[in-house]
Coordinates of C-alpha atoms and ligand atoms in Angstrom, one line a residue:
Chain U
M1 CA 11.6 10.4 15.1
S2 CA 14.3 9.2 12.7
V3 CA 13.8 5.8 14.1
Y4 CA 10.2 5.6 12.8
F5 CA 11.3 7.0 9.5
A6 CA 13.9 4.1 9.4
F7 CA 11.1 1.6 10.1
A8 CA 9.0 3.0 7.3
R9 CA 11.9 3.1 4.8
S10 CA 12.9 -0.4 5.6
A11 CA 9.2 -1.6 5.2
F12 CA 9.1 0.2 1.8
L13 CA 12.3 -1.6 0.7
T14 CA 11.2 -5.0 2.0
Q15 CA 8.2 -4.8 -0.3
L16 CA 10.7 -4.8 -3.2
A17 CA 11.6 -8.3 -2.2
Y18 CA 8.1 -9.5 -3.1
R19 CA 8.1 -8.4 -6.7
H20 CA 6.1 -11.4 -8.0
E21 CA 3.3 -10.4 -5.7
V22 CA 3.3 -6.9 -7.2
W23 CA 2.1 -8.2 -10.6
A24 CA -0.7 -10.4 -9.2
N25 CA -1.8 -7.5 -7.0
M26 CA -1.7 -5.1 -10.0
I27 CA -4.0 -7.3 -12.1
G28 CA -6.4 -7.7 -9.1
K29 CA -6.5 -4.0 -8.5
L30 CA -7.1 -3.2 -12.1
V31 CA -10.1 -5.6 -12.3
Q32 CA -11.4 -4.1 -9.0
V33 CA -11.2 -0.5 -10.2
F34 CA -12.6 -1.3 -13.6
A35 CA -15.5 -3.0 -12.0
R36 CA -16.3 -0.1 -9.6
V37 CA -16.2 2.4 -12.5
A38 CA -18.2 0.1 -14.8
I39 CA -21.0 -0.1 -12.2
W40 CA -21.3 3.6 -12.1
V41 CA -21.3 3.8 -15.9
A42 CA -24.1 1.2 -15.9
I43 CA -26.1 3.0 -13.2
Y44 CA -25.9 6.3 -15.1
G45 CA -26.9 4.5 -18.4
G46 CA -26.8 7.6 -20.5
T47 CA -28.3 10.0 -17.9
A48 CA -26.3 13.3 -17.8
S49 CA -26.4 13.7 -14.1
I50 CA -27.9 12.2 -11.0
A51 CA -28.5 14.4 -7.9
G52 CA -26.4 17.1 -9.6
V53 CA -23.4 14.8 -10.1
S54 CA -22.2 14.1 -13.6
L55 CA -20.9 10.7 -14.7
E56 CA -17.5 12.2 -15.2
Q57 CA -17.5 13.4 -11.6
M58 CA -18.7 10.1 -10.4
V59 CA -15.9 8.2 -12.3
T60 CA -13.3 10.6 -10.9
Y61 CA -14.7 10.0 -7.4
A62 CA -14.6 6.2 -7.7
L63 CA -11.0 6.4 -9.0
L64 CA -9.7 8.7 -6.2
G65 CA -11.7 6.9 -3.5
G66 CA -9.6 3.8 -4.0
A67 CA -6.4 5.7 -3.7
V68 CA -6.2 5.5 0.1
T69 CA -7.9 2.3 0.9
G70 CA -6.2 0.7 -2.1
A71 CA -2.7 1.3 -0.7
I72 CA -3.1 0.6 3.0
R73 CA -3.8 -2.8 4.5
Y74 CA -5.6 -1.9 7.6
E75 CA -6.3 -5.5 8.3
S76 CA -2.6 -6.2 8.6
I77 CA -2.3 -3.4 11.3
I78 CA -5.2 -4.9 13.2
S79 CA -4.0 -8.5 13.0
G80 CA -0.3 -7.5 13.5
I81 CA -1.0 -5.8 16.8
G82 CA -3.5 -8.4 17.9
Q83 CA -1.1 -11.2 17.2
A84 CA 1.9 -9.6 18.9
L85 CA -0.2 -9.1 22.0
R86 CA -1.6 -12.6 22.0
T87 CA 1.7 -14.5 21.3
G88 CA 3.6 -12.3 23.8
D89 CA 6.0 -11.2 21.1
V90 CA 5.2 -7.7 22.3
A91 CA 7.3 -8.4 25.3
V92 CA 10.3 -8.0 23.1
W93 CA 9.1 -4.5 22.2
L94 CA 8.6 -3.6 25.9
L95 CA 12.4 -4.1 26.1
K96 CA 13.2 -1.5 23.4
P97 CA 13.5 2.2 23.8
A98 CA 10.9 2.7 21.1
S99 CA 7.1 2.6 20.9
F100 CA 5.4 -0.5 19.5
P101 CA 2.2 1.1 18.1
L102 CA 4.3 3.8 16.4
Y103 CA 6.5 1.0 15.0
V104 CA 3.5 -0.8 13.5
L105 CA 2.1 2.4 12.1
A106 CA 5.4 3.5 10.5
T107 CA 5.9 0.1 9.0
E108 CA 2.4 -0.1 7.5
L109 CA 2.7 3.5 6.2
G110 CA 6.0 2.5 4.6
R111 CA 4.3 -0.4 2.8
A112 CA 1.4 1.9 1.9
A113 CA 3.8 4.3 0.2
F114 CA 5.2 1.5 -1.8
R115 CA 1.8 0.2 -2.9
F116 CA 0.7 3.8 -3.7
V117 CA 3.6 4.2 -6.1
I118 CA 3.7 0.7 -7.6
L119 CA 0.0 -0.2 -7.6
V120 CA -2.4 2.7 -7.1
V121 CA -0.9 5.3 -9.4
P122 CA -0.5 2.9 -12.4
T123 CA -4.0 1.4 -12.0
V124 CA -5.7 4.8 -11.6
A125 CA -3.7 6.0 -14.7
V126 CA -4.8 3.1 -16.8
V127 CA -8.5 3.3 -15.8
A128 CA -8.5 7.1 -16.2
A129 CA -7.0 6.7 -19.7
V130 CA -10.0 4.5 -20.6
Y131 CA -12.9 6.3 -18.9
G132 CA -11.5 9.8 -18.5
M133 CA -10.9 11.7 -15.2
L134 CA -11.5 15.3 -14.2
P135 CA -8.6 17.4 -13.1
P136 CA -8.8 19.1 -9.6
A137 CA -11.3 21.9 -9.5
S138 CA -8.6 24.5 -8.9
P139 CA -4.9 24.6 -7.9
F140 CA -6.1 25.3 -4.3
H141 CA -8.2 22.1 -4.4
G142 CA -5.4 20.2 -5.9
V143 CA -3.0 21.2 -3.1
M144 CA -5.6 20.5 -0.4
F145 CA -6.3 17.1 -2.0
V146 CA -2.7 16.1 -1.2
A147 CA -3.0 17.4 2.4
Y148 CA -6.3 15.5 2.8
G149 CA -4.7 12.4 1.3
L150 CA -2.0 12.4 3.9
L151 CA -4.6 13.0 6.7
A152 CA -6.6 10.1 5.3
Y153 CA -3.6 7.7 5.7
T154 CA -3.0 9.0 9.2
I155 CA -6.7 8.5 10.2
I156 CA -7.1 5.0 8.7
A157 CA -3.8 3.9 10.3
L158 CA -4.8 5.2 13.7
L159 CA -8.2 3.7 13.5
S160 CA -6.7 0.3 12.6
A161 CA -4.3 0.6 15.5
L162 CA -7.2 1.3 17.8
F163 CA -9.1 -1.7 16.6
G164 CA -5.9 -3.8 16.9
L165 CA -5.5 -2.8 20.5
V166 CA -9.1 -3.7 21.3
A167 CA -8.2 -7.2 20.0
F168 CA -6.0 -7.6 23.1
W169 CA -9.1 -7.7 25.3
L170 CA -11.3 -9.6 22.9
L171 CA -8.6 -12.1 22.1
T172 CA -9.8 -12.2 18.5
S173 CA -8.8 -9.9 15.7
F174 CA -10.7 -11.6 12.9
S175 CA -14.1 -10.2 13.8
L176 CA -12.6 -6.7 14.2
E177 CA -11.1 -6.9 10.8
W178 CA -14.4 -7.8 9.4
M179 CA -16.2 -5.0 11.3
M180 CA -13.6 -2.4 10.2
Q181 CA -14.2 -3.5 6.6
A182 CA -18.0 -3.1 6.9
I183 CA -17.7 0.3 8.6
L184 CA -15.3 1.5 5.9
N185 CA -17.4 0.4 3.1
L186 CA -20.4 2.2 4.4
L187 CA -19.2 5.2 6.4
S188 CA -16.1 6.3 4.4
G189 CA -18.1 6.9 1.3
Q190 CA -16.1 4.3 -0.6
L191 CA -19.1 2.3 -1.9
I192 CA -21.6 5.2 -2.3
P193 CA -20.8 8.9 -1.9
F194 CA -22.6 10.7 0.9
W195 CA -24.5 12.9 -1.6
F196 CA -26.6 9.8 -2.4
F197 CA -27.4 9.2 1.3
P198 CA -30.7 10.3 2.9
A199 CA -30.1 13.8 4.4
P200 CA -29.8 13.0 8.2
V201 CA -27.6 9.9 7.6
A202 CA -25.4 12.0 5.3
V203 CA -24.9 14.7 8.0
I204 CA -23.9 12.1 10.6
A205 CA -21.6 10.2 8.3
A206 CA -19.9 13.4 7.2
H207 CA -18.8 14.1 10.7
L208 CA -17.5 10.7 11.7
P209 CA -13.7 10.1 11.3
F210 CA -14.3 7.6 8.5
A211 CA -15.5 10.3 6.1
W212 CA -11.9 11.7 6.0
I213 CA -10.6 8.4 4.5
V214 CA -12.5 8.5 1.2
Y215 CA -15.2 11.1 1.0
Y216 CA -13.4 14.3 1.8
P217 CA -10.3 13.9 -0.3
S218 CA -12.4 13.1 -3.4
A219 CA -15.0 15.8 -2.7
V220 CA -12.2 18.4 -2.3
W221 CA -10.6 17.3 -5.6
L222 CA -14.0 17.7 -7.3
G223 CA -14.5 21.2 -5.8
R224 CA -17.6 20.2 -3.9
L225 CA -16.3 22.1 -0.8
D226 CA -15.6 25.8 -1.1
V227 CA -12.4 27.3 0.3
T228 CA -13.7 27.9 3.8
A229 CA -15.4 24.5 4.0
T230 CA -12.2 22.8 2.7
L231 CA -10.1 24.5 5.4
S232 CA -12.6 24.0 8.3
Y233 CA -13.2 20.4 7.5
F234 CA -9.5 19.9 7.4
G235 CA -9.2 21.3 10.9
L236 CA -12.0 19.0 12.0
G237 CA -10.2 16.0 10.5
L238 CA -7.0 17.0 12.3
G239 CA -9.0 17.1 15.5
W240 CA -10.3 13.5 14.9
A241 CA -6.7 12.4 14.2
A242 CA -5.5 13.9 17.5
L243 CA -8.4 12.2 19.4
L244 CA -7.6 8.9 17.8
A245 CA -3.9 9.2 18.6
V246 CA -4.8 9.9 22.2
G247 CA -7.0 6.8 22.2
V248 CA -4.2 4.7 20.8
V249 CA -1.8 5.9 23.4
L250 CA -4.2 5.3 26.3
L251 CA -5.2 1.8 25.1
W252 CA -1.6 0.9 24.5
R253 CA -0.7 2.0 28.0
Q254 CA -3.5 -0.1 29.4
A255 CA -2.5 -3.1 27.4
S256 CA 1.2 -2.8 28.3
T257 CA 0.7 -2.4 32.0
R258 CA -1.6 -5.4 31.9
I259 CA 1.2 -7.4 30.4
V260 CA 3.8 -6.1 32.8
V261 CA 1.7 -6.7 35.9
Q262 CA 0.1 -10.0 35.0
G263 CA 2.4 -11.5 32.4
G264 CA 1.9 -12.2 28.7
Chain P
M1 CA 32.9 -4.8 44.1
A2 CA 29.6 -2.9 43.4
Q3 CA 26.5 -5.0 43.3
I4 CA 24.7 -4.2 40.0
I5 CA 21.7 -6.6 40.5
E6 CA 20.1 -7.1 43.9
A7 CA 17.1 -9.3 44.6
R8 CA 15.7 -9.4 48.1
A9 CA 13.0 -11.9 48.8
V10 CA 11.5 -11.5 45.3
S11 CA 8.3 -13.4 44.6
K12 CA 6.0 -13.5 41.6
R13 CA 2.6 -15.0 41.6
F14 CA 0.5 -15.3 38.4
R15 CA -3.2 -15.0 38.8
Q16 CA -5.0 -17.0 36.2
H17 CA -8.7 -16.7 35.4
R18 CA -10.0 -20.2 36.2
R19 CA -11.3 -22.0 33.2
F20 CA -14.0 -24.7 33.3
P21 CA -13.9 -27.5 30.7
G22 CA -16.6 -28.1 28.1
F23 CA -19.1 -25.9 26.4
L24 CA -21.1 -25.1 29.5
G25 CA -17.8 -24.7 31.2
A26 CA -16.9 -22.0 28.7
L27 CA -20.1 -20.1 29.6
K28 CA -19.3 -20.5 33.3
T29 CA -15.8 -19.2 32.7
L30 CA -17.3 -16.1 31.2
V31 CA -19.4 -15.3 34.3
T32 CA -17.3 -16.4 37.2
A33 CA -14.3 -14.5 38.6
E34 CA -12.5 -17.4 40.1
Y35 CA -8.7 -17.4 40.0
T36 CA -6.0 -19.9 40.5
E37 CA -2.6 -18.6 41.7
I38 CA 0.7 -19.9 40.4
E39 CA 3.8 -19.3 42.3
A40 CA 6.5 -18.8 39.6
V41 CA 9.2 -17.3 41.9
T42 CA 9.1 -17.6 45.6
D43 CA 11.3 -15.6 48.0
V44 CA 14.4 -15.5 45.9
S45 CA 17.4 -13.4 47.0
F46 CA 20.8 -12.9 45.4
A47 CA 23.3 -10.2 44.5
I48 CA 25.4 -10.0 41.4
A49 CA 28.5 -7.9 41.0
Q50 CA 29.8 -6.1 37.9
G51 CA 31.6 -8.4 35.6
E52 CA 30.3 -11.7 36.9
A53 CA 28.9 -14.5 34.7
V54 CA 26.1 -16.2 36.5
G55 CA 24.2 -19.3 35.4
Y56 CA 20.6 -19.5 36.4
L57 CA 19.9 -23.2 36.3
G58 CA 16.7 -25.1 36.8
P59 CA 14.3 -27.6 35.2
N60 CA 11.4 -26.5 33.0
G61 CA 8.8 -24.4 34.9
A62 CA 11.2 -23.6 37.7
G63 CA 10.7 -19.8 37.3
K64 CA 13.8 -18.9 35.3
S65 CA 12.1 -16.9 32.5
T66 CA 9.9 -15.1 35.0
M67 CA 13.0 -14.0 37.0
I68 CA 14.6 -12.7 33.7
K69 CA 11.4 -10.8 32.8
M70 CA 11.4 -9.1 36.2
M71 CA 15.1 -8.1 35.9
T72 CA 14.4 -6.7 32.4
G73 CA 11.3 -4.8 33.6
I74 CA 8.6 -6.6 31.6
L75 CA 7.1 -8.1 34.7
V76 CA 6.5 -6.6 38.1
P77 CA 7.4 -8.6 41.2
S78 CA 4.5 -9.5 43.4
A79 CA 6.7 -9.1 46.5
G80 CA 10.2 -8.2 47.5
D81 CA 12.8 -5.7 46.2
L82 CA 14.6 -5.9 42.9
T83 CA 17.2 -3.4 41.6
V84 CA 19.2 -3.5 38.4
L85 CA 22.0 -0.9 38.0
G86 CA 20.4 1.0 40.8
R87 CA 16.9 1.2 39.3
V88 CA 13.7 -0.6 39.8
P89 CA 13.4 -2.2 36.4
H90 CA 9.7 -1.9 35.7
R91 CA 9.5 1.7 36.9
E92 CA 12.3 2.8 34.6
R93 CA 11.9 0.3 31.9
Q94 CA 13.3 2.3 29.0
A95 CA 16.3 3.7 30.9
N96 CA 17.0 0.1 32.0
A97 CA 16.5 -1.1 28.4
R98 CA 19.3 1.1 27.1
E99 CA 21.8 -0.4 29.4
I100 CA 21.0 -4.1 29.1
G101 CA 21.0 -6.6 26.3
V102 CA 18.4 -9.4 26.2
V103 CA 18.3 -12.6 24.2
F104 CA 15.3 -15.0 24.3
G105 CA 16.2 -18.4 22.9
Q106 CA 12.6 -19.0 21.9
R107 CA 11.6 -15.5 20.7
S108 CA 13.4 -13.7 17.8
Q109 CA 14.2 -10.0 18.0
L110 CA 15.5 -9.9 14.5
W111 CA 13.3 -8.7 11.6
W112 CA 12.1 -11.8 9.8
D113 CA 12.0 -10.4 6.3
L114 CA 15.2 -8.3 6.4
P115 CA 18.8 -9.2 5.9
V116 CA 20.7 -9.6 9.2
R117 CA 22.6 -6.4 8.5
D118 CA 19.4 -4.4 8.1
S119 CA 18.1 -5.7 11.4
F120 CA 21.3 -4.5 13.0
E121 CA 20.9 -1.1 11.3
L122 CA 17.4 -0.7 12.8
H123 CA 18.8 -1.7 16.1
R124 CA 21.3 1.1 15.7
E125 CA 18.5 3.6 15.1
I126 CA 16.5 2.4 18.0
Y127 CA 19.3 2.7 20.5
G128 CA 20.9 5.7 18.8
I129 CA 24.3 4.1 18.6
P130 CA 27.0 6.4 17.2
R131 CA 28.0 5.2 13.7
P132 CA 31.8 4.6 14.4
R133 CA 31.0 2.7 17.6
F134 CA 28.4 0.6 15.8
D135 CA 30.7 -0.2 12.9
E136 CA 33.5 -1.2 15.2
N137 CA 31.2 -3.5 17.3
L138 CA 29.6 -5.0 14.3
K139 CA 33.0 -5.8 12.8
S140 CA 34.6 -7.4 15.8
L141 CA 31.5 -9.2 17.1
S142 CA 30.5 -10.7 13.8
S143 CA 34.0 -11.9 13.0
L144 CA 34.1 -13.6 16.4
L145 CA 30.9 -15.4 15.8
D146 CA 31.5 -15.8 12.1
L147 CA 28.4 -13.9 10.9
E148 CA 30.0 -12.5 7.7
P149 CA 28.9 -15.4 5.4
F150 CA 25.2 -14.6 6.1
L151 CA 25.0 -10.9 7.0
E152 CA 23.3 -10.1 3.8
R153 CA 20.8 -13.0 4.0
A154 CA 17.2 -12.6 5.1
V155 CA 16.7 -13.8 8.7
R156 CA 14.0 -16.3 7.6
Q157 CA 16.5 -18.1 5.5
L158 CA 18.9 -18.7 8.4
S159 CA 19.4 -21.9 10.4
L160 CA 18.5 -21.8 14.1
G161 CA 22.2 -21.7 15.0
Q162 CA 23.0 -18.9 12.6
R163 CA 19.9 -16.9 13.8
M164 CA 20.9 -17.4 17.5
R165 CA 24.4 -16.1 16.8
A166 CA 22.9 -13.0 15.1
E167 CA 20.5 -12.5 18.0
I168 CA 23.4 -12.5 20.4
V169 CA 25.5 -10.1 18.4
M170 CA 22.5 -7.7 18.1
A171 CA 22.0 -7.7 21.8
L172 CA 25.6 -6.5 22.3
L173 CA 25.7 -3.8 19.6
H174 CA 24.7 -1.0 22.0
D175 CA 27.4 -2.0 24.6
P176 CA 25.1 -3.2 27.3
K177 CA 26.5 -3.4 30.8
I178 CA 24.5 -6.6 31.5
L179 CA 23.6 -9.3 29.0
F180 CA 20.6 -11.4 29.9
L181 CA 20.1 -14.7 28.0
D182 CA 17.1 -16.9 28.4
E183 CA 18.0 -20.4 27.2
P184 CA 20.3 -19.2 24.4
T185 CA 21.4 -22.7 23.5
I186 CA 18.0 -24.4 23.4
G187 CA 17.6 -26.5 20.2
L188 CA 21.1 -25.8 19.0
D189 CA 23.4 -28.6 17.7
V190 CA 26.7 -29.4 19.4
V191 CA 28.8 -27.2 17.1
A192 CA 26.6 -24.2 17.5
K193 CA 26.3 -24.6 21.2
D194 CA 30.1 -24.7 21.5
A195 CA 30.5 -21.6 19.4
V196 CA 27.9 -19.7 21.5
R197 CA 29.5 -20.8 24.8
K198 CA 33.0 -19.8 23.7
F199 CA 31.8 -16.5 22.5
L200 CA 29.9 -15.7 25.6
S201 CA 32.8 -16.4 27.9
R202 CA 35.0 -14.3 25.8
V203 CA 32.6 -11.4 25.9
N204 CA 32.5 -11.7 29.6
R205 CA 36.3 -11.8 29.9
E206 CA 37.3 -9.2 27.3
R207 CA 34.5 -6.7 27.4
G208 CA 33.6 -7.1 31.0
T209 CA 30.0 -7.5 30.2
T210 CA 28.1 -9.0 33.1
I211 CA 26.2 -12.2 32.0
I212 CA 23.1 -13.8 33.4
L213 CA 22.2 -16.9 31.6
T214 CA 19.3 -19.3 32.2
T215 CA 19.5 -22.8 31.0
H216 CA 18.5 -26.3 31.9
D217 CA 21.8 -27.5 30.4
L218 CA 24.5 -27.9 33.1
Q219 CA 27.2 -27.8 30.5
D220 CA 26.3 -24.2 29.4
I221 CA 27.0 -23.1 32.9
E222 CA 30.2 -25.1 33.4
E223 CA 31.7 -23.5 30.3
I224 CA 30.6 -20.0 30.8
C225 CA 29.7 -19.2 34.4
P226 CA 32.0 -19.4 37.4
R227 CA 28.9 -18.9 39.5
L228 CA 25.7 -20.8 39.6
I229 CA 22.3 -20.1 41.0
M230 CA 20.0 -23.1 41.0
V231 CA 16.2 -22.9 41.3
D232 CA 13.6 -25.6 41.5
H233 CA 9.8 -25.3 42.0
S234 CA 10.2 -21.5 42.2
R235 CA 12.7 -21.5 45.0
L236 CA 16.4 -20.9 45.1
I237 CA 18.2 -24.1 46.2
F238 CA 21.8 -23.4 45.5
D239 CA 24.0 -20.3 45.0
G240 CA 27.7 -20.7 44.8
E241 CA 30.8 -21.6 42.8
T242 CA 30.0 -23.8 39.8
A243 CA 33.2 -25.7 40.4
K244 CA 32.1 -26.7 43.8
L245 CA 28.7 -27.8 42.7
R246 CA 29.5 -31.4 42.4
T247 CA 31.3 -31.6 45.7
A248 CA 28.5 -29.5 47.3
L249 CA 25.8 -31.8 45.9
G250 CA 27.8 -35.0 45.8
S251 CA 26.7 -36.0 42.4
A252 CA 29.3 -37.8 40.4
R253 CA 30.1 -38.4 36.8
R254 CA 29.7 -41.9 35.6
L255 CA 32.5 -43.8 33.9
M256 CA 32.0 -46.9 31.8
L257 CA 34.9 -49.1 30.7
E258 CA 34.4 -51.8 28.1
F259 CA 37.1 -54.5 27.6
A260 CA 37.7 -56.9 24.7
A261 CA 38.5 -59.6 27.2
D262 CA 37.4 -59.7 30.9
P263 CA 40.4 -58.4 33.0
G264 CA 38.7 -59.8 36.2
P265 CA 37.7 -57.6 39.1
L266 CA 39.3 -54.2 38.7
E267 CA 39.2 -51.9 41.7
L268 CA 40.5 -48.3 41.1
K269 CA 41.6 -45.6 43.5
S270 CA 40.4 -42.8 41.2
A271 CA 36.9 -44.2 40.6
R272 CA 34.5 -46.3 42.6
L273 CA 33.3 -49.5 41.0
T274 CA 29.5 -49.7 41.1
S275 CA 28.7 -52.7 38.9
D276 CA 30.8 -55.3 37.1
D277 CA 29.4 -57.2 34.1
G278 CA 32.7 -58.7 33.3
L279 CA 33.4 -57.0 29.9
R280 CA 31.7 -53.9 31.0
K281 CA 32.5 -52.1 34.3
H282 CA 30.7 -49.1 35.7
Y283 CA 32.3 -46.6 38.0
L284 CA 31.5 -43.3 39.7
L285 CA 34.0 -40.4 39.5
E286 CA 33.3 -38.8 42.8
R287 CA 36.1 -36.2 42.7
D288 CA 36.1 -33.3 40.3
D289 CA 39.9 -33.2 39.9
I290 CA 40.0 -36.7 38.6
S291 CA 40.1 -36.9 34.9
L292 CA 40.2 -39.7 32.3
V293 CA 44.0 -39.4 32.3
H294 CA 44.2 -40.4 35.9
V295 CA 42.0 -43.4 35.3
L296 CA 43.9 -44.6 32.3
D297 CA 47.2 -44.0 34.2
E298 CA 45.9 -46.2 37.0
I299 CA 44.8 -49.0 34.7
G300 CA 48.3 -48.9 33.1
D301 CA 47.9 -51.5 30.3
T302 CA 45.1 -50.3 28.1
T303 CA 45.5 -52.7 25.2
A304 CA 42.5 -54.7 26.3
L305 CA 40.3 -51.6 26.6
K306 CA 37.7 -51.4 23.8
D307 CA 35.6 -48.3 24.7
I308 CA 35.3 -45.6 27.4
S309 CA 32.5 -43.2 28.1
I310 CA 32.0 -40.5 30.7
E311 CA 28.5 -39.3 31.4
E312 CA 27.9 -35.9 33.0
P313 CA 25.1 -36.0 35.6
N314 CA 22.1 -34.3 34.2
I315 CA 20.3 -31.5 36.0
E316 CA 17.4 -33.7 37.2
E317 CA 20.0 -36.0 38.7
V318 CA 21.9 -33.2 40.3
I319 CA 18.7 -31.9 41.9
R320 CA 17.6 -35.3 43.0
T321 CA 21.0 -35.9 44.8
F322 CA 20.6 -32.4 46.3
Y323 CA 17.3 -33.3 47.8
Q324 CA 18.4 -36.7 49.0
R325 CA 21.3 -35.1 50.8
R326 CA 19.3 -32.3 52.3
N327 CA 16.6 -34.7 53.5
A328 CA 19.3 -36.9 55.0
E329 CA 20.8 -34.0 56.9
L330 CA 17.5 -32.8 58.2
P331 CA 16.9 -33.8 61.9
P332 CA 14.3 -36.5 62.2
R333 CA 10.9 -35.2 63.2
Ligands
ADP1 N1 2.0 -15.3 32.1 C1 1.8 -16.4 32.9 N2 0.6 -16.7 33.4 C2 0.5 -17.7 34.3 N3 1.4 -18.6 34.6 C3 2.7 -18.4 34.1 C4 2.9 -17.3 33.2 N4 4.2 -17.3 32.9 C5 4.8 -18.4 33.6 N5 3.8 -19.0 34.3 C6 4.0 -20.2 35.1 O1 5.1 -19.9 36.1 C7 5.9 -21.0 36.2 C8 7.4 -20.6 35.9 O2 7.5 -20.4 34.5 P1 8.8 -19.9 33.8 O3 9.4 -18.8 34.5 O4 8.5 -19.7 32.4 O5 9.7 -21.2 34.0 P2 11.1 -21.6 33.3 O6 11.5 -20.5 32.4 O7 12.0 -21.9 34.4 O8 10.8 -22.8 32.5 C9 5.4 -22.1 35.4 O9 4.6 -22.9 36.2 C10 4.5 -21.4 34.4 O10 3.5 -22.2 33.9
MG2 MG1 11.8 -20.4 30.4

């Protein structure tokens, strides 16, 4: 396991080498988050609450929602795996006593940790200072938010790896990146929280793995789930993560035997 | 001596989905299941003992990389038996991986963005190399190949020669029993080639690491490998001592002497005159033990000599002579 920690740490440190990029990214991120919050402020336009959700809650939701998707570059996981499979660089990994998908995940999580500290936390802090942000509903919800946040990173990373492996058969990763983006916007609750969805759609969306990426962490922070619901949905999320992990392992095994039997 | 690699009648066929040209062809490609088969390795057998340094020589497309990939476990042979260190490589790929080192001349295993030293550190983690052993290996190997000046530099900033030296050192850090190198000198300049060759023969001699090296450069093999396996069009065509190659194949080095003033016809015992343009005379050096010294000795007075050159036969030429000889020896049908 220490191998994968070493990959993550080295990816974290490598990011430091691209310091110039950090400033440009920071400005881009700030504009993006400001825009998202400003849209909600405009939609509310003085109304105290819509569907039982106050503007303050909505702003907090929008700020937290970007915390996961803002730090991870799922498209680089997808294209990274797709490219290594296509160019045959993956052959090099078949020679090492270490797993290639785990290497890709560890590396991207290392980079995500860097972006979280350097990009996400400062932008959220700046925007929160301007528009205000609610604290977690209770200490319990605060702690569970952290757990949900880690689970969110795991799920988005596994999903991206799954999409990346599919690229091996489709021989294109671009359309998959695009598809992942569309799915995330809609089904993670990033663009619009589920409580504004029509009831049947909301129920379905709330049980798909994408919901754990944005919707649940923010909803938990805001206290929209009681203690039992918080715990049981966490269990369900873990189940999704396990299922996705199995999917990644199986697809990887398929892809690598195909390379080994037929050649890159 | 124990055989650590054994190949018995190994073959590899690639099946490729047949593609049809043009737009309609692309549609046809989607719906048909026609395949073309490519024989990359056909019926190749050899055995390699612990501590040998073997050159695997052949022109492009002869099946060298495919053979290396089978020995390292990333490709499965279509037919025949292959064992490396007593294992079937593709069945026990990871166990095999721990005991071998592999360098691909055209594919980097270093981390592009990291300093060379950090790549080595990750390699240490992957292979679980004990710290003292790692430090010792890193120190001795990098001083031999002169890596110290660029150990802290990012891999993407290195020249091809520097990168190749780093790749080779990395492949040796976990003390592999066998080192496989697929075209390690491709694209390198003369100085870098020379450094790599000297280093590899030293590693073979001093560490006892078995070396299997593919190349299409005959000189790589002459300087590193006492034994040569030659392949062409997927088949093995020669397996024996490198030193005997020229005598076995009858291909000779070419000698050219250029004079300031025509010395007249100049027949030599050490070399056979093939053409005489007066000032320039061309010879063939047919025996391996004849060197320039012998030739100059025989000429005696060299004051009129302006220029000398010796040309090694290139691989295509060696193979051509081989075929010519073999065809000449075949009984007429
Ligand atoms: N993955 C593959 N699929 C189909 N054909 C291949 C594949 N890899 C190699 N070949 C073919 O097999 C033959 C031998 O290739 P290779 O072993 O790479 O030769 P070398 O390394 O000697 O240049 C070539 O004709 C090459 O086109
Ligand atoms: Mg090759």
